[in-house]
Amino acid sequence: MIETCKNCCILKAFDIDNDIVNKCKSLANIEGVNLEFSQKYLDCKLTLINKSASDIVFQKILDDILDILSDNLYANYDTTLEQCVIENARQRGMKIAVAESLTGGMICSRLVNVAGSSSVLYEGFVTYDASAKVRRLHVKLSTIEEFGVVSEEVCREMIQGLLSNNEIDFAISTTGCAGPSSDEYDTPIGLSYIGIGDREKINIYDTFFDKERNEIRKCVTNTALYLALKNINQL
């Protein structure tokens, strides 16, 4: 809880390392100013509190922290990744579809948490089994046999399957291995691919999280939402 103060600013950032956190804390290490930091599955919240410093000093610290956070910053107010995705997609009149494997519906659930998401979210598939990817998303069986279910190629074809529906403007897909054991293709536990695509291009991102099964799934979910937001904002 924030104590009584002159003013404060909440910043939301994604996947910032300890060096960046320490630099931000060092900047805020003056009398009358405090910086609180929390992180949950790569999603970071920084609360800069001004208890007694001058407004000029506080603004200078805030500006310097914003410079350090740079591209990792996704909001300068208290919000969530899913709220930002829905709000930015709505502003552009976009319809989003999602196809999930290892995340098992987490991305869709997060988007549906946002009031008004029905104006943006068109549909979601949990194609957990390889055959579901073939039947529902038209992933080629030959692609799975050659590259494995957890692969850039399958992730791309999942996006292409979603975008085959002309009602869709923007698509998100995930495929990966969350453990506790590997799959028949000996995929490393923690490896995943995230697909982000629209009518102009498809980007595939590989991630690796050395964590427990459900922590991996939550990290991939947050990463997918963050990458979706970045790509939407570039349109």
JSON list of C-alpha atoms in Angstrom, two decimals:
[
{"chain": "A", "resi": 1, "resn": "MET", "atom": "CA", "xyz": [0.00, 0.00, 0.00]},
{"chain": "A", "resi": 2, "resn": "ILE", "atom": "CA", "xyz": [1.28, 3.47, -0.92]},
{"chain": "A", "resi": 3, "resn": "GLU", "atom": "CA", "xyz": [1.70, 5.74, 2.10]},
{"chain": "A", "resi": 4, "resn": "THR", "atom": "CA", "xyz": [0.59, 9.37, 2.12]},
{"chain": "A", "resi": 5, "resn": "CYS", "atom": "CA", "xyz": [2.77, 11.22, -0.39]},
{"chain": "A", "resi": 6, "resn": "LYS", "atom": "CA", "xyz": [2.92, 14.29, -2.58]},
{"chain": "A", "resi": 7, "resn": "ASN", "atom": "CA", "xyz": [2.54, 12.27, -5.76]},
{"chain": "A", "resi": 8, "resn": "CYS", "atom": "CA", "xyz": [3.50, 8.97, -7.32]},
{"chain": "A", "resi": 9, "resn": "CYS", "atom": "CA", "xyz": [3.82, 7.33, -10.72]},
{"chain": "A", "resi": 10, "resn": "ILE", "atom": "CA", "xyz": [3.23, 3.70, -11.63]},
{"chain": "A", "resi": 11, "resn": "LEU", "atom": "CA", "xyz": [5.18, 2.25, -14.54]},
{"chain": "A", "resi": 12, "resn": "LYS", "atom": "CA", "xyz": [4.55, -1.14, -16.16]},
{"chain": "A", "resi": 13, "resn": "ALA", "atom": "CA", "xyz": [7.43, -2.86, -17.93]},
{"chain": "A", "resi": 14, "resn": "PHE", "atom": "CA", "xyz": [8.23, -6.32, -19.21]},
{"chain": "A", "resi": 15, "resn": "ASP", "atom": "CA", "xyz": [11.18, -8.60, -18.54]},
{"chain": "A", "resi": 16, "resn": "ILE", "atom": "CA", "xyz": [13.66, -6.15, -17.04]},
{"chain": "A", "resi": 17, "resn": "ASP", "atom": "CA", "xyz": [16.81, -7.64, -15.55]},
{"chain": "A", "resi": 18, "resn": "ASN", "atom": "CA", "xyz": [18.43, -6.96, -12.18]},
{"chain": "A", "resi": 19, "resn": "ASP", "atom": "CA", "xyz": [20.88, -4.44, -13.64]},
{"chain": "A", "resi": 20, "resn": "ILE", "atom": "CA", "xyz": [18.04, -2.26, -14.91]},
{"chain": "A", "resi": 21, "resn": "VAL", "atom": "CA", "xyz": [16.16, -2.58, -11.62]},
{"chain": "A", "resi": 22, "resn": "ASN", "atom": "CA", "xyz": [19.26, -1.59, -9.65]},
{"chain": "A", "resi": 23, "resn": "LYS", "atom": "CA", "xyz": [19.89, 1.42, -11.91]},
{"chain": "A", "resi": 24, "resn": "CYS", "atom": "CA", "xyz": [16.31, 2.59, -11.35]},
{"chain": "A", "resi": 25, "resn": "LYS", "atom": "CA", "xyz": [16.64, 2.13, -7.60]},
{"chain": "A", "resi": 26, "resn": "SER", "atom": "CA", "xyz": [19.92, 4.02, -7.60]},
{"chain": "A", "resi": 27, "resn": "LEU", "atom": "CA", "xyz": [18.31, 6.98, -9.36]},
{"chain": "A", "resi": 28, "resn": "ALA", "atom": "CA", "xyz": [15.51, 7.02, -6.79]},
{"chain": "A", "resi": 29, "resn": "ASN", "atom": "CA", "xyz": [17.91, 6.75, -3.84]},
{"chain": "A", "resi": 30, "resn": "ILE", "atom": "CA", "xyz": [17.52, 10.29, -2.56]},
{"chain": "A", "resi": 31, "resn": "GLU", "atom": "CA", "xyz": [15.78, 11.68, 0.48]},
{"chain": "A", "resi": 32, "resn": "GLY", "atom": "CA", "xyz": [12.03, 11.96, 0.06]},
{"chain": "A", "resi": 33, "resn": "VAL", "atom": "CA", "xyz": [11.76, 9.54, -2.87]},
{"chain": "A", "resi": 34, "resn": "ASN", "atom": "CA", "xyz": [11.16, 5.81, -2.85]},
{"chain": "A", "resi": 35, "resn": "LEU", "atom": "CA", "xyz": [10.92, 3.17, -5.57]},
{"chain": "A", "resi": 36, "resn": "GLU", "atom": "CA", "xyz": [8.93, -0.03, -5.07]},
{"chain": "A", "resi": 37, "resn": "PHE", "atom": "CA", "xyz": [9.40, -2.92, -7.48]},
{"chain": "A", "resi": 38, "resn": "SER", "atom": "CA", "xyz": [7.51, -6.17, -8.05]},
{"chain": "A", "resi": 39, "resn": "GLN", "atom": "CA", "xyz": [7.58, -8.79, -10.79]},
{"chain": "A", "resi": 40, "resn": "LYS", "atom": "CA", "xyz": [5.29, -11.69, -11.59]},
{"chain": "A", "resi": 41, "resn": "TYR", "atom": "CA", "xyz": [6.09, -13.99, -14.48]},
{"chain": "A", "resi": 42, "resn": "LEU", "atom": "CA", "xyz": [8.19, -11.28, -16.19]},
{"chain": "A", "resi": 43, "resn": "ASP", "atom": "CA", "xyz": [5.48, -8.63, -15.83]},
{"chain": "A", "resi": 44, "resn": "CYS", "atom": "CA", "xyz": [7.00, -5.78, -13.81]},
{"chain": "A", "resi": 45, "resn": "LYS", "atom": "CA", "xyz": [5.52, -2.93, -11.79]},
{"chain": "A", "resi": 46, "resn": "LEU", "atom": "CA", "xyz": [7.57, 0.04, -10.61]},
{"chain": "A", "resi": 47, "resn": "THR", "atom": "CA", "xyz": [5.98, 2.54, -8.25]},
{"chain": "A", "resi": 48, "resn": "LEU", "atom": "CA", "xyz": [7.91, 5.78, -7.87]},
{"chain": "A", "resi": 49, "resn": "ILE", "atom": "CA", "xyz": [6.76, 7.60, -4.73]},
{"chain": "A", "resi": 50, "resn": "ASN", "atom": "CA", "xyz": [7.47, 11.23, -3.90]},
{"chain": "A", "resi": 51, "resn": "LYS", "atom": "CA", "xyz": [7.13, 11.82, -0.17]},
{"chain": "A", "resi": 52, "resn": "SER", "atom": "CA", "xyz": [8.88, 15.15, 0.23]},
{"chain": "A", "resi": 53, "resn": "ALA", "atom": "CA", "xyz": [11.17, 15.94, -2.72]},
{"chain": "A", "resi": 54, "resn": "SER", "atom": "CA", "xyz": [10.51, 18.90, -4.98]},
{"chain": "A", "resi": 55, "resn": "ASP", "atom": "CA", "xyz": [8.42, 18.31, -8.08]},
{"chain": "A", "resi": 56, "resn": "ILE", "atom": "CA", "xyz": [11.40, 19.21, -10.26]},
{"chain": "A", "resi": 57, "resn": "VAL", "atom": "CA", "xyz": [13.63, 16.60, -8.62]},
{"chain": "A", "resi": 58, "resn": "PHE", "atom": "CA", "xyz": [10.89, 13.97, -8.79]},
{"chain": "A", "resi": 59, "resn": "GLN", "atom": "CA", "xyz": [10.24, 14.66, -12.48]},
{"chain": "A", "resi": 60, "resn": "LYS", "atom": "CA", "xyz": [13.98, 14.41, -13.27]},
{"chain": "A", "resi": 61, "resn": "ILE", "atom": "CA", "xyz": [14.17, 11.01, -11.57]},
{"chain": "A", "resi": 62, "resn": "LEU", "atom": "CA", "xyz": [11.07, 9.85, -13.43]},
{"chain": "A", "resi": 63, "resn": "ASP", "atom": "CA", "xyz": [12.44, 10.99, -16.78]},
{"chain": "A", "resi": 64, "resn": "ASP", "atom": "CA", "xyz": [15.75, 9.19, -16.16]},
{"chain": "A", "resi": 65, "resn": "ILE", "atom": "CA", "xyz": [13.96, 5.98, -15.18]},
{"chain": "A", "resi": 66, "resn": "LEU", "atom": "CA", "xyz": [11.80, 6.17, -18.30]},
{"chain": "A", "resi": 67, "resn": "ASP", "atom": "CA", "xyz": [14.98, 6.45, -20.39]},
{"chain": "A", "resi": 68, "resn": "ILE", "atom": "CA", "xyz": [16.44, 3.36, -18.72]},
{"chain": "A", "resi": 69, "resn": "LEU", "atom": "CA", "xyz": [13.29, 1.27, -19.17]},
{"chain": "A", "resi": 70, "resn": "SER", "atom": "CA", "xyz": [13.13, 2.27, -22.84]},
{"chain": "A", "resi": 71, "resn": "ASP", "atom": "CA", "xyz": [11.51, -0.42, -25.02]},
{"chain": "A", "resi": 72, "resn": "ASN", "atom": "CA", "xyz": [10.65, -2.59, -22.00]},
{"chain": "A", "resi": 73, "resn": "LEU", "atom": "CA", "xyz": [8.07, -0.04, -20.84]},
{"chain": "A", "resi": 74, "resn": "TYR", "atom": "CA", "xyz": [4.52, -0.73, -21.98]},
{"chain": "A", "resi": 75, "resn": "ALA", "atom": "CA", "xyz": [2.48, 1.70, -19.84]},
{"chain": "A", "resi": 76, "resn": "ASN", "atom": "CA", "xyz": [3.03, 4.70, -17.56]},
{"chain": "A", "resi": 77, "resn": "TYR", "atom": "CA", "xyz": [-0.06, 3.96, -15.47]},
{"chain": "A", "resi": 78, "resn": "ASP", "atom": "CA", "xyz": [-1.42, 0.98, -13.53]},
{"chain": "A", "resi": 79, "resn": "THR", "atom": "CA", "xyz": [-2.81, -1.49, -16.04]},
{"chain": "A", "resi": 80, "resn": "THR", "atom": "CA", "xyz": [-2.37, -5.03, -17.32]},
{"chain": "A", "resi": 81, "resn": "LEU", "atom": "CA", "xyz": [-0.94, -6.54, -20.47]},
{"chain": "A", "resi": 82, "resn": "GLU", "atom": "CA", "xyz": [-4.34, -7.85, -21.51]},
{"chain": "A", "resi": 83, "resn": "GLN", "atom": "CA", "xyz": [-6.01, -4.48, -20.98]},
{"chain": "A", "resi": 84, "resn": "CYS", "atom": "CA", "xyz": [-3.41, -2.83, -23.18]},
{"chain": "A", "resi": 85, "resn": "VAL", "atom": "CA", "xyz": [-3.85, -5.44, -25.91]},
{"chain": "A", "resi": 86, "resn": "ILE", "atom": "CA", "xyz": [-7.64, -5.04, -25.93]},
{"chain": "A", "resi": 87, "resn": "GLU", "atom": "CA", "xyz": [-7.53, -1.23, -25.77]},
{"chain": "A", "resi": 88, "resn": "ASN", "atom": "CA", "xyz": [-4.96, -0.85, -28.54]},
{"chain": "A", "resi": 89, "resn": "ALA", "atom": "CA", "xyz": [-6.65, -3.42, -30.78]},
{"chain": "A", "resi": 90, "resn": "ARG", "atom": "CA", "xyz": [-10.04, -1.77, -30.24]},
{"chain": "A", "resi": 91, "resn": "GLN", "atom": "CA", "xyz": [-8.63, 1.62, -31.25]},
{"chain": "A", "resi": 92, "resn": "ARG", "atom": "CA", "xyz": [-7.54, 0.07, -34.54]},
{"chain": "A", "resi": 93, "resn": "GLY", "atom": "CA", "xyz": [-10.80, -1.79, -35.11]},
{"chain": "A", "resi": 94, "resn": "MET", "atom": "CA", "xyz": [-9.03, -5.15, -35.05]},
{"chain": "A", "resi": 95, "resn": "LYS", "atom": "CA", "xyz": [-10.38, -8.65, -34.53]},
{"chain": "A", "resi": 96, "resn": "ILE", "atom": "CA", "xyz": [-8.03, -11.11, -32.79]},
{"chain": "A", "resi": 97, "resn": "ALA", "atom": "CA", "xyz": [-7.93, -14.90, -32.90]},
{"chain": "A", "resi": 98, "resn": "VAL", "atom": "CA", "xyz": [-5.78, -17.14, -30.71]},
{"chain": "A", "resi": 99, "resn": "ALA", "atom": "CA", "xyz": [-4.54, -20.72, -31.09]},
{"chain": "A", "resi": 100, "resn": "GLU", "atom": "CA", "xyz": [-2.94, -22.20, -27.98]},
{"chain": "A", "resi": 101, "resn": "SER", "atom": "CA", "xyz": [-1.14, -25.43, -27.23]},
{"chain": "A", "resi": 102, "resn": "LEU", "atom": "CA", "xyz": [0.99, -25.39, -24.06]},
{"chain": "A", "resi": 103, "resn": "THR", "atom": "CA", "xyz": [-0.76, -22.28, -22.69]},
{"chain": "A", "resi": 104, "resn": "GLY", "atom": "CA", "xyz": [-4.05, -24.19, -22.80]},
{"chain": "A", "resi": 105, "resn": "GLY", "atom": "CA", "xyz": [-6.41, -21.22, -23.05]},
{"chain": "A", "resi": 106, "resn": "MET", "atom": "CA", "xyz": [-4.59, -18.90, -20.65]},
{"chain": "A", "resi": 107, "resn": "ILE", "atom": "CA", "xyz": [-4.20, -16.17, -23.27]},
{"chain": "A", "resi": 108, "resn": "CYS", "atom": "CA", "xyz": [-7.89, -16.19, -24.19]},
{"chain": "A", "resi": 109, "resn": "SER", "atom": "CA", "xyz": [-8.88, -16.26, -20.54]},
{"chain": "A", "resi": 110, "resn": "ARG", "atom": "CA", "xyz": [-6.75, -13.23, -19.80]},
{"chain": "A", "resi": 111, "resn": "LEU", "atom": "CA", "xyz": [-8.22, -11.32, -22.75]},
{"chain": "A", "resi": 112, "resn": "VAL", "atom": "CA", "xyz": [-11.78, -12.23, -21.73]},
{"chain": "A", "resi": 113, "resn": "ASN", "atom": "CA", "xyz": [-11.04, -10.84, -18.25]},
{"chain": "A", "resi": 114, "resn": "VAL", "atom": "CA", "xyz": [-11.10, -7.37, -19.81]},
{"chain": "A", "resi": 115, "resn": "ALA", "atom": "CA", "xyz": [-14.51, -5.70, -19.97]},
{"chain": "A", "resi": 116, "resn": "GLY", "atom": "CA", "xyz": [-15.44, -5.02, -23.57]},
{"chain": "A", "resi": 117, "resn": "SER", "atom": "CA", "xyz": [-13.14, -7.71, -24.96]},
{"chain": "A", "resi": 118, "resn": "SER", "atom": "CA", "xyz": [-16.01, -9.01, -27.12]},
{"chain": "A", "resi": 119, "resn": "SER", "atom": "CA", "xyz": [-15.39, -6.11, -29.50]},
{"chain": "A", "resi": 120, "resn": "VAL", "atom": "CA", "xyz": [-11.88, -7.43, -30.16]},
{"chain": "A", "resi": 121, "resn": "LEU", "atom": "CA", "xyz": [-11.59, -11.17, -29.41]},
{"chain": "A", "resi": 122, "resn": "TYR", "atom": "CA", "xyz": [-13.14, -13.17, -32.24]},
{"chain": "A", "resi": 123, "resn": "GLU", "atom": "CA", "xyz": [-12.27, -16.77, -31.35]},
{"chain": "A", "resi": 124, "resn": "GLY", "atom": "CA", "xyz": [-9.82, -19.02, -29.57]},
{"chain": "A", "resi": 125, "resn": "PHE", "atom": "CA", "xyz": [-8.68, -22.62, -30.08]},
{"chain": "A", "resi": 126, "resn": "VAL", "atom": "CA", "xyz": [-6.89, -24.93, -27.65]},
{"chain": "A", "resi": 127, "resn": "THR", "atom": "CA", "xyz": [-5.30, -27.32, -30.14]},
{"chain": "A", "resi": 128, "resn": "TYR", "atom": "CA", "xyz": [-3.38, -29.34, -27.60]},
{"chain": "A", "resi": 129, "resn": "ASP", "atom": "CA", "xyz": [-3.04, -32.57, -29.57]},
{"chain": "A", "resi": 130, "resn": "ALA", "atom": "CA", "xyz": [-1.10, -32.66, -32.83]},
{"chain": "A", "resi": 131, "resn": "SER", "atom": "CA", "xyz": [-4.15, -33.98, -34.69]},
{"chain": "A", "resi": 132, "resn": "ALA", "atom": "CA", "xyz": [-6.20, -31.00, -33.47]},
{"chain": "A", "resi": 133, "resn": "LYS", "atom": "CA", "xyz": [-3.65, -28.67, -35.04]},
{"chain": "A", "resi": 134, "resn": "VAL", "atom": "CA", "xyz": [-4.08, -30.53, -38.32]},
{"chain": "A", "resi": 135, "resn": "ARG", "atom": "CA", "xyz": [-7.89, -30.66, -38.25]},
{"chain": "A", "resi": 136, "resn": "ARG", "atom": "CA", "xyz": [-8.70, -27.26, -36.77]},
{"chain": "A", "resi": 137, "resn": "LEU", "atom": "CA", "xyz": [-5.84, -25.08, -38.02]},
{"chain": "A", "resi": 138, "resn": "HIS", "atom": "CA", "xyz": [-4.81, -26.93, -41.20]},
{"chain": "A", "resi": 139, "resn": "VAL", "atom": "CA", "xyz": [-1.25, -27.45, -40.00]},
{"chain": "A", "resi": 140, "resn": "LYS", "atom": "CA", "xyz": [0.34, -29.90, -42.44]},
{"chain": "A", "resi": 141, "resn": "LEU", "atom": "CA", "xyz": [1.01, -33.36, -41.04]},
{"chain": "A", "resi": 142, "resn": "SER", "atom": "CA", "xyz": [4.24, -33.38, -43.06]},
{"chain": "A", "resi": 143, "resn": "THR", "atom": "CA", "xyz": [5.35, -30.22, -41.22]},
{"chain": "A", "resi": 144, "resn": "ILE", "atom": "CA", "xyz": [4.80, -31.88, -37.85]},
{"chain": "A", "resi": 145, "resn": "GLU", "atom": "CA", "xyz": [6.59, -35.05, -38.94]},
{"chain": "A", "resi": 146, "resn": "GLU", "atom": "CA", "xyz": [9.58, -33.13, -40.26]},
{"chain": "A", "resi": 147, "resn": "PHE", "atom": "CA", "xyz": [10.01, -30.42, -37.61]},
{"chain": "A", "resi": 148, "resn": "GLY", "atom": "CA", "xyz": [8.05, -31.62, -34.57]},
{"chain": "A", "resi": 149, "resn": "VAL", "atom": "CA", "xyz": [5.03, -30.11, -32.88]},
{"chain": "A", "resi": 150, "resn": "VAL", "atom": "CA", "xyz": [7.19, -27.60, -30.98]},
{"chain": "A", "resi": 151, "resn": "SER", "atom": "CA", "xyz": [8.76, -25.77, -33.89]},
{"chain": "A", "resi": 152, "resn": "GLU", "atom": "CA", "xyz": [8.83, -22.45, -35.67]},
{"chain": "A", "resi": 153, "resn": "GLU", "atom": "CA", "xyz": [7.25, -24.07, -38.70]},
{"chain": "A", "resi": 154, "resn": "VAL", "atom": "CA", "xyz": [4.22, -25.44, -36.83]},
{"chain": "A", "resi": 155, "resn": "CYS", "atom": "CA", "xyz": [3.77, -22.18, -34.95]},
{"chain": "A", "resi": 156, "resn": "ARG", "atom": "CA", "xyz": [3.73, -20.30, -38.26]},
{"chain": "A", "resi": 157, "resn": "GLU", "atom": "CA", "xyz": [1.17, -22.65, -39.80]},
{"chain": "A", "resi": 158, "resn": "MET", "atom": "CA", "xyz": [-1.04, -22.24, -36.72]},
{"chain": "A", "resi": 159, "resn": "ILE", "atom": "CA", "xyz": [-1.06, -18.48, -37.42]},
{"chain": "A", "resi": 160, "resn": "GLN", "atom": "CA", "xyz": [-1.77, -19.08, -41.10]},
{"chain": "A", "resi": 161, "resn": "GLY", "atom": "CA", "xyz": [-4.68, -21.33, -40.14]},
{"chain": "A", "resi": 162, "resn": "LEU", "atom": "CA", "xyz": [-6.21, -18.59, -38.01]},
{"chain": "A", "resi": 163, "resn": "LEU", "atom": "CA", "xyz": [-5.72, -15.94, -40.68]},
{"chain": "A", "resi": 164, "resn": "SER", "atom": "CA", "xyz": [-7.44, -18.13, -43.27]},
{"chain": "A", "resi": 165, "resn": "ASN", "atom": "CA", "xyz": [-10.63, -16.72, -41.73]},
{"chain": "A", "resi": 166, "resn": "ASN", "atom": "CA", "xyz": [-11.14, -13.37, -43.42]},
{"chain": "A", "resi": 167, "resn": "GLU", "atom": "CA", "xyz": [-12.83, -12.00, -40.31]},
{"chain": "A", "resi": 168, "resn": "ILE", "atom": "CA", "xyz": [-9.49, -12.06, -38.48]},
{"chain": "A", "resi": 169, "resn": "ASP", "atom": "CA", "xyz": [-7.05, -9.14, -38.57]},
{"chain": "A", "resi": 170, "resn": "PHE", "atom": "CA", "xyz": [-4.51, -10.33, -36.00]},
{"chain": "A", "resi": 171, "resn": "ALA", "atom": "CA", "xyz": [-3.50, -13.75, -34.67]},
{"chain": "A", "resi": 172, "resn": "ILE", "atom": "CA", "xyz": [-1.53, -15.24, -31.77]},
{"chain": "A", "resi": 173, "resn": "SER", "atom": "CA", "xyz": [-0.29, -18.82, -31.47]},
{"chain": "A", "resi": 174, "resn": "THR", "atom": "CA", "xyz": [1.75, -20.81, -28.95]},
{"chain": "A", "resi": 175, "resn": "THR", "atom": "CA", "xyz": [3.37, -24.22, -29.02]},
{"chain": "A", "resi": 176, "resn": "GLY", "atom": "CA", "xyz": [5.92, -25.57, -26.57]},
{"chain": "A", "resi": 177, "resn": "CYS", "atom": "CA", "xyz": [7.01, -28.17, -24.05]},
{"chain": "A", "resi": 178, "resn": "ALA", "atom": "CA", "xyz": [6.25, -27.37, -20.42]},
{"chain": "A", "resi": 179, "resn": "GLY", "atom": "CA", "xyz": [7.18, -30.77, -19.00]},
{"chain": "A", "resi": 180, "resn": "PRO", "atom": "CA", "xyz": [7.46, -32.51, -16.65]},
{"chain": "A", "resi": 181, "resn": "SER", "atom": "CA", "xyz": [8.88, -34.78, -19.38]},
{"chain": "A", "resi": 182, "resn": "SER", "atom": "CA", "xyz": [9.85, -34.18, -22.99]},
{"chain": "A", "resi": 183, "resn": "ASP", "atom": "CA", "xyz": [7.74, -35.20, -25.97]},
{"chain": "A", "resi": 184, "resn": "GLU", "atom": "CA", "xyz": [8.31, -37.83, -28.64]},
{"chain": "A", "resi": 185, "resn": "TYR", "atom": "CA", "xyz": [10.54, -35.36, -30.52]},
{"chain": "A", "resi": 186, "resn": "ASP", "atom": "CA", "xyz": [12.85, -34.89, -27.50]},
{"chain": "A", "resi": 187, "resn": "THR", "atom": "CA", "xyz": [11.96, -31.20, -27.27]},
{"chain": "A", "resi": 188, "resn": "PRO", "atom": "CA", "xyz": [13.84, -29.47, -24.43]},
{"chain": "A", "resi": 189, "resn": "ILE", "atom": "CA", "xyz": [11.53, -28.77, -21.49]},
{"chain": "A", "resi": 190, "resn": "GLY", "atom": "CA", "xyz": [10.95, -25.02, -21.32]},
{"chain": "A", "resi": 191, "resn": "LEU", "atom": "CA", "xyz": [11.23, -24.37, -25.06]},
{"chain": "A", "resi": 192, "resn": "SER", "atom": "CA", "xyz": [8.29, -22.65, -26.73]},
{"chain": "A", "resi": 193, "resn": "TYR", "atom": "CA", "xyz": [7.42, -20.71, -29.86]},
{"chain": "A", "resi": 194, "resn": "ILE", "atom": "CA", "xyz": [5.06, -17.75, -30.01]},
{"chain": "A", "resi": 195, "resn": "GLY", "atom": "CA", "xyz": [3.52, -16.65, -33.28]},
{"chain": "A", "resi": 196, "resn": "ILE", "atom": "CA", "xyz": [2.23, -13.13, -33.88]},
{"chain": "A", "resi": 197, "resn": "GLY", "atom": "CA", "xyz": [0.74, -12.32, -37.26]},
{"chain": "A", "resi": 198, "resn": "ASP", "atom": "CA", "xyz": [-1.46, -10.06, -39.35]},
{"chain": "A", "resi": 199, "resn": "ARG", "atom": "CA", "xyz": [-2.27, -9.73, -43.04]},
{"chain": "A", "resi": 200, "resn": "GLU", "atom": "CA", "xyz": [1.13, -8.25, -43.82]},
{"chain": "A", "resi": 201, "resn": "LYS", "atom": "CA", "xyz": [3.59, -10.40, -41.87]},
{"chain": "A", "resi": 202, "resn": "ILE", "atom": "CA", "xyz": [4.07, -13.21, -39.38]},
{"chain": "A", "resi": 203, "resn": "ASN", "atom": "CA", "xyz": [6.72, -13.10, -36.65]},
{"chain": "A", "resi": 204, "resn": "ILE", "atom": "CA", "xyz": [7.80, -16.20, -34.73]},
{"chain": "A", "resi": 205, "resn": "TYR", "atom": "CA", "xyz": [9.61, -15.83, -31.39]},
{"chain": "A", "resi": 206, "resn": "ASP", "atom": "CA", "xyz": [11.37, -18.63, -29.53]},
{"chain": "A", "resi": 207, "resn": "THR", "atom": "CA", "xyz": [11.54, -18.57, -25.73]},
{"chain": "A", "resi": 208, "resn": "PHE", "atom": "CA", "xyz": [13.10, -20.78, -23.11]},
{"chain": "A", "resi": 209, "resn": "PHE", "atom": "CA", "xyz": [12.16, -20.77, -19.44]},
{"chain": "A", "resi": 210, "resn": "ASP", "atom": "CA", "xyz": [13.97, -23.02, -16.96]},
{"chain": "A", "resi": 211, "resn": "LYS", "atom": "CA", "xyz": [11.07, -23.21, -14.56]},
{"chain": "A", "resi": 212, "resn": "GLU", "atom": "CA", "xyz": [8.35, -25.49, -13.18]},
{"chain": "A", "resi": 213, "resn": "ARG", "atom": "CA", "xyz": [5.61, -26.56, -15.61]},
{"chain": "A", "resi": 214, "resn": "ASN", "atom": "CA", "xyz": [2.89, -24.03, -14.77]},
{"chain": "A", "resi": 215, "resn": "GLU", "atom": "CA", "xyz": [5.42, -21.23, -14.29]},
{"chain": "A", "resi": 216, "resn": "ILE", "atom": "CA", "xyz": [6.59, -21.87, -17.85]},
{"chain": "A", "resi": 217, "resn": "ARG", "atom": "CA", "xyz": [3.01, -21.65, -19.10]},
{"chain": "A", "resi": 218, "resn": "LYS", "atom": "CA", "xyz": [2.39, -18.38, -17.28]},
{"chain": "A", "resi": 219, "resn": "CYS", "atom": "CA", "xyz": [5.65, -16.86, -18.54]},
{"chain": "A", "resi": 220, "resn": "VAL", "atom": "CA", "xyz": [4.78, -17.84, -22.12]},
{"chain": "A", "resi": 221, "resn": "THR", "atom": "CA", "xyz": [1.28, -16.37, -21.70]},
{"chain": "A", "resi": 222, "resn": "ASN", "atom": "CA", "xyz": [2.66, -13.03, -20.49]},
{"chain": "A", "resi": 223, "resn": "THR", "atom": "CA", "xyz": [5.31, -13.00, -23.20]},
{"chain": "A", "resi": 224, "resn": "ALA", "atom": "CA", "xyz": [2.70, -13.66, -25.89]},
{"chain": "A", "resi": 225, "resn": "LEU", "atom": "CA", "xyz": [0.53, -10.81, -24.63]},
{"chain": "A", "resi": 226, "resn": "TYR", "atom": "CA", "xyz": [3.52, -8.46, -24.51]},
{"chain": "A", "resi": 227, "resn": "LEU", "atom": "CA", "xyz": [4.67, -9.39, -28.03]},
{"chain": "A", "resi": 228, "resn": "ALA", "atom": "CA", "xyz": [1.11, -9.02, -29.30]},
{"chain": "A", "resi": 229, "resn": "LEU", "atom": "CA", "xyz": [0.94, -5.53, -27.81]},
{"chain": "A", "resi": 230, "resn": "LYS", "atom": "CA", "xyz": [4.27, -4.52, -29.37]},
{"chain": "A", "resi": 231, "resn": "ASN", "atom": "CA", "xyz": [3.22, -5.77, -32.78]},
{"chain": "A", "resi": 232, "resn": "ILE", "atom": "CA", "xyz": [-0.21, -4.12, -32.60]},
{"chain": "A", "resi": 233, "resn": "ASN", "atom": "CA", "xyz": [1.42, -0.79, -31.71]},
{"chain": "A", "resi": 234, "resn": "GLN", "atom": "CA", "xyz": [3.68, -1.06, -34.77]},
{"chain": "A", "resi": 235, "resn": "LEU", "atom": "CA", "xyz": [0.74, -1.32, -37.16]}
]
